[in-house]
mmCIF file of C-alpha atoms in Angstrom:
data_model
loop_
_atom_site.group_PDB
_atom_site.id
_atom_site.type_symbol
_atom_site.label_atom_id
_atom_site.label_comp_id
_atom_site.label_asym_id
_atom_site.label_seq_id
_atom_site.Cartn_x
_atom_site.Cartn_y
_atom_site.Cartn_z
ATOM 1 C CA UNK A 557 0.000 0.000 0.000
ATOM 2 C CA UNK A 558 1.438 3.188 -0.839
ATOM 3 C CA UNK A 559 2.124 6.023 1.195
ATOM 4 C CA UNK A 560 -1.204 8.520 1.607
ATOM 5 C CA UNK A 561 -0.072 12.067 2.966
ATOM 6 C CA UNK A 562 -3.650 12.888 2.348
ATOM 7 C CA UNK A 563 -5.291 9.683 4.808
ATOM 8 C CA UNK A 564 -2.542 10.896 7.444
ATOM 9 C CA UNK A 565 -3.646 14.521 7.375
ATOM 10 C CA UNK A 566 -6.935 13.684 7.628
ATOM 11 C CA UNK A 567 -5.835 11.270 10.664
ATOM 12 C CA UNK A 568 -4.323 14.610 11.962
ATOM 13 C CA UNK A 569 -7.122 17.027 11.890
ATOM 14 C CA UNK A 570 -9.625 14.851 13.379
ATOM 15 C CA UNK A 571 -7.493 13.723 16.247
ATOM 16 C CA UNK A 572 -6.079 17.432 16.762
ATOM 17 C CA UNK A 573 -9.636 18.959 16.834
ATOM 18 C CA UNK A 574 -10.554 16.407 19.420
ATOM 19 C CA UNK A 575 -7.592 17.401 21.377
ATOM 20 C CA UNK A 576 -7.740 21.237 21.453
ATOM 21 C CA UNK A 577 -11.863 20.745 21.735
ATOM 22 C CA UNK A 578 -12.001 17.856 24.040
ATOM 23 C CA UNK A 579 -13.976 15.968 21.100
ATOM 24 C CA UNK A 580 -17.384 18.670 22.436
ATOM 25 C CA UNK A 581 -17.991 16.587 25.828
ATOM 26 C CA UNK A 582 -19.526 18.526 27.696
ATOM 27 C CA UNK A 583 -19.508 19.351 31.566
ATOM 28 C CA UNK A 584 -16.152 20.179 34.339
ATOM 29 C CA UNK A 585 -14.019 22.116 31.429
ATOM 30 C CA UNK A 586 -14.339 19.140 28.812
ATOM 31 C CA UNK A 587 -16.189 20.910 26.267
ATOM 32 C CA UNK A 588 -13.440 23.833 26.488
ATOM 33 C CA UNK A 589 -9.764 23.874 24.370
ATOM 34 C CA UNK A 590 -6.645 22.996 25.999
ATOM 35 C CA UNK A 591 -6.557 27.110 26.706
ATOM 36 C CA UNK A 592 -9.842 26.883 28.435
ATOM 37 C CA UNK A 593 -7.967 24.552 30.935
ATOM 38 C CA UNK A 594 -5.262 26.877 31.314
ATOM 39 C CA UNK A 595 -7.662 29.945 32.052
ATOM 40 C CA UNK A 596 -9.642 28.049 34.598
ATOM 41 C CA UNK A 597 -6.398 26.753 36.351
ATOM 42 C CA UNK A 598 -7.519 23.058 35.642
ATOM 43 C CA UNK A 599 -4.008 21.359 35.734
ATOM 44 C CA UNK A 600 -5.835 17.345 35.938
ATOM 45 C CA UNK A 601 -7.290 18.961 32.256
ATOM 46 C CA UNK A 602 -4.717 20.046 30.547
ATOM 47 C CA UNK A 603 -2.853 17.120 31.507
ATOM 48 C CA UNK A 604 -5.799 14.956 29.788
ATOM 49 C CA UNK A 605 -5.609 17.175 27.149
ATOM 50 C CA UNK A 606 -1.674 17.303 26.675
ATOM 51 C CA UNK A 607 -1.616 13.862 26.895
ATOM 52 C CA UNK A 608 -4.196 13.504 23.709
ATOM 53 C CA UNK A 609 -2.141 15.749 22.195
ATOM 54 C CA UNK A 610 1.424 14.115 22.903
ATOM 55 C CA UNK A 611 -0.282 10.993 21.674
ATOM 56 C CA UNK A 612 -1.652 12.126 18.314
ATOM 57 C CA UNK A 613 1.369 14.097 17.345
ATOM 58 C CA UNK A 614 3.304 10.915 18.052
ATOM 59 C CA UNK A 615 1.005 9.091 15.914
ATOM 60 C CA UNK A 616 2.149 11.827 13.164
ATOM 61 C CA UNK A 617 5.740 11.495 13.811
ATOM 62 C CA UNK A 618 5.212 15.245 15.569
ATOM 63 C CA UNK A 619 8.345 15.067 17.802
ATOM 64 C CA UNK A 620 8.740 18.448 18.826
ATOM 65 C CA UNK A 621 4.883 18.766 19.237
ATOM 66 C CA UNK A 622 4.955 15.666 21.667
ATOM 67 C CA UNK A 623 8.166 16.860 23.568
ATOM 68 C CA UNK A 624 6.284 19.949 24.696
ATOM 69 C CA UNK A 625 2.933 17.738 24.984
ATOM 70 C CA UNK A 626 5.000 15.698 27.435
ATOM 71 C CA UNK A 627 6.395 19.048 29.416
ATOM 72 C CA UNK A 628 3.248 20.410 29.824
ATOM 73 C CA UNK A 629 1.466 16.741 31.171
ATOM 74 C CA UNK A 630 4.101 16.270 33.287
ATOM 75 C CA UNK A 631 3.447 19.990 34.881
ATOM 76 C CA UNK A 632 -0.221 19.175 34.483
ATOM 77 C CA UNK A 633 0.550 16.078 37.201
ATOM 78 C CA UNK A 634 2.341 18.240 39.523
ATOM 79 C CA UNK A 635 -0.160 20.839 39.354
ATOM 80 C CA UNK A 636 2.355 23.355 38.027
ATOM 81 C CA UNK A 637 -0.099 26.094 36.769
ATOM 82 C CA UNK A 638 3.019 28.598 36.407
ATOM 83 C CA UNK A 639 5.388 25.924 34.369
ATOM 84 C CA UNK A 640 2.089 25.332 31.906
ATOM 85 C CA UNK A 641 1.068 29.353 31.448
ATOM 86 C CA UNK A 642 4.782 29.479 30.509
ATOM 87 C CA UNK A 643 4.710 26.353 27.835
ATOM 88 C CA UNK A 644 1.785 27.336 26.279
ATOM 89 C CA UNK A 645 3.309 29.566 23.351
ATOM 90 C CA UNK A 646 5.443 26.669 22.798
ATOM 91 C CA UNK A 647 2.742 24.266 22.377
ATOM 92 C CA UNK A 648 0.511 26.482 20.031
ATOM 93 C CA UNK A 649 3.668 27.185 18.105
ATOM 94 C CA UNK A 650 4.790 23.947 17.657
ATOM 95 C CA UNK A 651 1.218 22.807 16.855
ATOM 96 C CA UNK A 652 1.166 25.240 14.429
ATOM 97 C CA UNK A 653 4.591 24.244 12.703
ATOM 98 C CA UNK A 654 3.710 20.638 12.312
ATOM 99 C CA UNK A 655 0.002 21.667 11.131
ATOM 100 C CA UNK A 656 1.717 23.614 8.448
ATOM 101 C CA UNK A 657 4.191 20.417 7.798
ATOM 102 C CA UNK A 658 0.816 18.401 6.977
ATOM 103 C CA UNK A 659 -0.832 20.110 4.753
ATOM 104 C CA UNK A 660 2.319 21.088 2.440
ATOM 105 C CA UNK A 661 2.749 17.046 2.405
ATOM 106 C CA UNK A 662 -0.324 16.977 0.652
#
């Protein structure tokens, strides 16, 4: 079977959109991104959501996305609110880059 930058984006966007949306549950933060989390000082959510997002950009080959996914879950555990406020820029950034690396694969 042939390589399918297409499928994988595809793959991408829907597991991203779940990440940075927690997927529309609804109910203690879930229905909020992963900066919804940060405003509301939920560190047990954004570790849920870092860890979604570490996962998918894994899936994606995303290392520098799921290096600063794995900062920011481990600060999530400890309940370091300052230590994620100041890897958030990263993570949108890095989000961004690999975003922009999909869709020129297409």
């Amino acid at each position: 079977m042939p390589f399918k930058p297409s499928f994988l984006l595809r793959q991408w966007a829907h597991i991203s959109k779940r990440a940075t949306t927690g997927g529309g549950r609804e109910g203690n933060h879930r229905g909020l991104p992963l900066r919804g989390y940060v405003e509301a000082g939920d560190a047990a959510g954004v570790e849920r959501q870092a860890h979604t997002i570490k996962g998918a950009s894994a899936n994606v080959c995303g290392e520098a996305l799921c290096k600063v996914a794995f900062s920011m879950e481990k600060a999530g555990k400890a309940g370091d609110m300052e230590r994620i406020k100041a890897l958030v820029g990263d993570m949108l950034s890095t989000f961004e880059q690999l975003r922009e690396k999909m869709e020129s694969a297409e």
